[in-house]
Amino acid sequence: MLAVIIPSKTERFLKQTIEDVLAKAETDIIVYAMLDGGEDIPDEEKVRDQRVIYHVYPKGEGNQKRHMINWAVADTNAEYWMTLDAHCMVGQGFDRILIENHQPNWVQVP
């Protein structure tokens, strides 16, 4: 399983990014939308899918993005992790391609 971790701080295209990831995935994935700043987003801006988990990260100081990614990694039992900015699109089968080409102890930068 691949966990796609998307840190977001009031990103305008978060919903579209999540929808794109779900539409183009070909394997078993889970998406973590990590909301920075202590505030949730309105329900109409959320993607309603069992593969999507929203976490609200408390407002604070320091590197919020790193903390949010670490939180998501600790929360999942996925074998692979991928971080993605909240304003990106992916190619069809991105998850399958990453997994098929991965080697032990590698960090990939697609």
PDB file of C-alpha atoms in Angstrom:
ATOM      1  CA  MET A   1       0.000   0.000   0.000  1.00  0.00           C
ATOM      2  CA  LEU A   2       1.122   3.542  -0.788  1.00  0.00           C
ATOM      3  CA  ALA A   3       0.327   6.448   1.514  1.00  0.00           C
ATOM      4  CA  VAL A   4       0.164   9.795  -0.287  1.00  0.00           C
ATOM      5  CA  ILE A   5       0.791  12.545   2.260  1.00  0.00           C
ATOM      6  CA  ILE A   6      -0.349  16.021   1.256  1.00  0.00           C
ATOM      7  CA  PRO A   7       0.614  18.809   3.669  1.00  0.00           C
ATOM      8  CA  SER A   8      -1.597  21.848   3.167  1.00  0.00           C
ATOM      9  CA  LYS A   9      -1.793  25.348   4.575  1.00  0.00           C
ATOM     10  CA  THR A  10      -4.992  26.798   3.105  1.00  0.00           C
ATOM     11  CA  GLU A  11      -4.117  25.466  -0.348  1.00  0.00           C
ATOM     12  CA  ARG A  12      -6.601  26.523  -3.001  1.00  0.00           C
ATOM     13  CA  PHE A  13      -6.266  23.314  -5.042  1.00  0.00           C
ATOM     14  CA  LEU A  14      -6.190  20.692  -2.264  1.00  0.00           C
ATOM     15  CA  LYS A  15      -9.513  19.127  -3.259  1.00  0.00           C
ATOM     16  CA  GLN A  16      -8.541  18.919  -6.930  1.00  0.00           C
ATOM     17  CA  THR A  17      -5.148  17.412  -6.044  1.00  0.00           C
ATOM     18  CA  ILE A  18      -6.774  14.695  -3.918  1.00  0.00           C
ATOM     19  CA  GLU A  19      -9.346  13.936  -6.638  1.00  0.00           C
ATOM     20  CA  ASP A  20      -6.556  13.663  -9.227  1.00  0.00           C
ATOM     21  CA  VAL A  21      -4.525  11.281  -7.033  1.00  0.00           C
ATOM     22  CA  LEU A  22      -7.547   9.043  -6.443  1.00  0.00           C
ATOM     23  CA  ALA A  23      -8.524   9.026 -10.129  1.00  0.00           C
ATOM     24  CA  LYS A  24      -5.060   8.088 -11.389  1.00  0.00           C
ATOM     25  CA  ALA A  25      -4.035   5.523  -8.766  1.00  0.00           C
ATOM     26  CA  GLU A  26      -3.901   1.901  -9.900  1.00  0.00           C
ATOM     27  CA  THR A  27      -2.982   0.241  -6.590  1.00  0.00           C
ATOM     28  CA  ASP A  28      -4.266   0.292  -3.030  1.00  0.00           C
ATOM     29  CA  ILE A  29      -3.590   3.800  -1.706  1.00  0.00           C
ATOM     30  CA  ILE A  30      -4.504   6.015   1.203  1.00  0.00           C
ATOM     31  CA  VAL A  31      -4.366   9.804   1.111  1.00  0.00           C
ATOM     32  CA  TYR A  32      -3.498  11.886   4.162  1.00  0.00           C
ATOM     33  CA  ALA A  33      -4.559  15.520   3.871  1.00  0.00           C
ATOM     34  CA  MET A  34      -2.582  17.206   6.628  1.00  0.00           C
ATOM     35  CA  LEU A  35      -4.118  20.598   7.398  1.00  0.00           C
ATOM     36  CA  ASP A  36      -1.682  23.071   8.905  1.00  0.00           C
ATOM     37  CA  GLY A  37      -2.696  25.908  11.179  1.00  0.00           C
ATOM     38  CA  GLY A  38      -5.174  24.428  13.612  1.00  0.00           C
ATOM     39  CA  GLU A  39      -8.294  24.902  11.466  1.00  0.00           C
ATOM     40  CA  ASP A  40     -10.359  22.355   9.586  1.00  0.00           C
ATOM     41  CA  ILE A  41     -11.717  23.093   6.112  1.00  0.00           C
ATOM     42  CA  PRO A  42     -15.438  23.305   5.224  1.00  0.00           C
ATOM     43  CA  ASP A  43     -17.156  20.003   4.428  1.00  0.00           C
ATOM     44  CA  GLU A  44     -17.847  21.074   0.845  1.00  0.00           C
ATOM     45  CA  GLU A  45     -14.083  21.363   0.292  1.00  0.00           C
ATOM     46  CA  LYS A  46     -13.445  17.801   1.463  1.00  0.00           C
ATOM     47  CA  VAL A  47     -13.273  14.742  -0.747  1.00  0.00           C
ATOM     48  CA  ARG A  48     -15.654  12.127   0.616  1.00  0.00           C
ATOM     49  CA  ASP A  49     -13.832   8.856   0.017  1.00  0.00           C
ATOM     50  CA  GLN A  50     -12.863   6.092   2.440  1.00  0.00           C
ATOM     51  CA  ARG A  51      -9.274   6.331   1.165  1.00  0.00           C
ATOM     52  CA  VAL A  52      -8.902   9.936   2.366  1.00  0.00           C
ATOM     53  CA  ILE A  53      -8.035  10.908   5.942  1.00  0.00           C
ATOM     54  CA  TYR A  54      -7.971  14.519   7.108  1.00  0.00           C
ATOM     55  CA  HIS A  55      -5.842  15.548  10.083  1.00  0.00           C
ATOM     56  CA  VAL A  56      -5.716  19.058  11.511  1.00  0.00           C
ATOM     57  CA  TYR A  57      -2.245  19.919  12.761  1.00  0.00           C
ATOM     58  CA  PRO A  58      -2.261  22.393  15.698  1.00  0.00           C
ATOM     59  CA  LYS A  59      -1.061  25.909  15.048  1.00  0.00           C
ATOM     60  CA  GLY A  60       2.450  26.419  16.310  1.00  0.00           C
ATOM     61  CA  GLU A  61       5.992  27.380  15.534  1.00  0.00           C
ATOM     62  CA  GLY A  62       8.711  25.498  13.720  1.00  0.00           C
ATOM     63  CA  ASN A  63       8.669  23.374  10.615  1.00  0.00           C
ATOM     64  CA  GLN A  64       5.011  22.458  10.442  1.00  0.00           C
ATOM     65  CA  LYS A  65       5.383  20.584   7.135  1.00  0.00           C
ATOM     66  CA  ARG A  66       7.978  18.183   8.535  1.00  0.00           C
ATOM     67  CA  HIS A  67       5.872  17.559  11.645  1.00  0.00           C
ATOM     68  CA  MET A  68       2.760  16.896   9.559  1.00  0.00           C
ATOM     69  CA  ILE A  69       4.580  14.402   7.339  1.00  0.00           C
ATOM     70  CA  ASN A  70       6.031  12.598  10.368  1.00  0.00           C
ATOM     71  CA  TRP A  71       2.571  12.451  11.961  1.00  0.00           C
ATOM     72  CA  ALA A  72       1.060  10.870   8.837  1.00  0.00           C
ATOM     73  CA  VAL A  73       3.895   8.333   8.530  1.00  0.00           C
ATOM     74  CA  ALA A  74       3.412   7.346  12.184  1.00  0.00           C
ATOM     75  CA  ASP A  75      -0.354   6.985  11.609  1.00  0.00           C
ATOM     76  CA  THR A  76      -0.197   4.649   8.607  1.00  0.00           C
ATOM     77  CA  ASN A  77       0.831   1.051   8.122  1.00  0.00           C
ATOM     78  CA  ALA A  78       1.571   1.591   4.419  1.00  0.00           C
ATOM     79  CA  GLU A  79       4.714   0.034   3.020  1.00  0.00           C
ATOM     80  CA  TYR A  80       5.492   3.060   0.831  1.00  0.00           C
ATOM     81  CA  TRP A  81       5.077   6.791   1.454  1.00  0.00           C
ATOM     82  CA  MET A  82       4.941   9.688  -0.947  1.00  0.00           C
ATOM     83  CA  THR A  83       4.634  13.369  -0.178  1.00  0.00           C
ATOM     84  CA  LEU A  84       2.967  15.652  -2.665  1.00  0.00           C
ATOM     85  CA  ASP A  85       2.344  19.387  -2.670  1.00  0.00           C
ATOM     86  CA  ALA A  86      -1.324  20.367  -2.487  1.00  0.00           C
ATOM     87  CA  HIS A  87      -1.320  21.995  -5.920  1.00  0.00           C
ATOM     88  CA  CYS A  88       0.003  19.136  -8.088  1.00  0.00           C
ATOM     89  CA  MET A  89      -1.254  16.641 -10.621  1.00  0.00           C
ATOM     90  CA  VAL A  90       0.101  13.126 -11.152  1.00  0.00           C
ATOM     91  CA  GLY A  91       0.303  10.805 -14.144  1.00  0.00           C
ATOM     92  CA  GLN A  92      -1.875   7.768 -14.674  1.00  0.00           C
ATOM     93  CA  GLY A  93      -0.524   4.836 -12.635  1.00  0.00           C
ATOM     94  CA  PHE A  94       1.982   7.013 -10.732  1.00  0.00           C
ATOM     95  CA  ASP A  95       1.682   4.700  -7.721  1.00  0.00           C
ATOM     96  CA  ARG A  96       2.253   1.485  -9.664  1.00  0.00           C
ATOM     97  CA  ILE A  97       5.266   2.996 -11.453  1.00  0.00           C
ATOM     98  CA  LEU A  98       6.867   4.173  -8.196  1.00  0.00           C
ATOM     99  CA  ILE A  99       6.318   0.829  -6.470  1.00  0.00           C
ATOM    100  CA  GLU A 100       7.527  -1.272  -9.420  1.00  0.00           C
ATOM    101  CA  ASN A 101      10.756   0.727  -9.702  1.00  0.00           C
ATOM    102  CA  HIS A 102      11.532   1.007  -5.994  1.00  0.00           C
ATOM    103  CA  GLN A 103      14.542  -0.732  -4.425  1.00  0.00           C
ATOM    104  CA  PRO A 104      15.237  -1.436  -0.725  1.00  0.00           C
ATOM    105  CA  ASN A 105      16.655   1.531   1.201  1.00  0.00           C
ATOM    106  CA  TRP A 106      15.929   3.963  -1.626  1.00  0.00           C
ATOM    107  CA  VAL A 107      14.461   7.437  -1.488  1.00  0.00           C
ATOM    108  CA  GLN A 108      12.904   8.333  -4.815  1.00  0.00           C
ATOM    109  CA  VAL A 109      12.435  11.862  -6.076  1.00  0.00           C
ATOM    110  CA  PRO A 110       9.914  11.679  -8.923  1.00  0.00           C
TER     111      PRO A 110
END
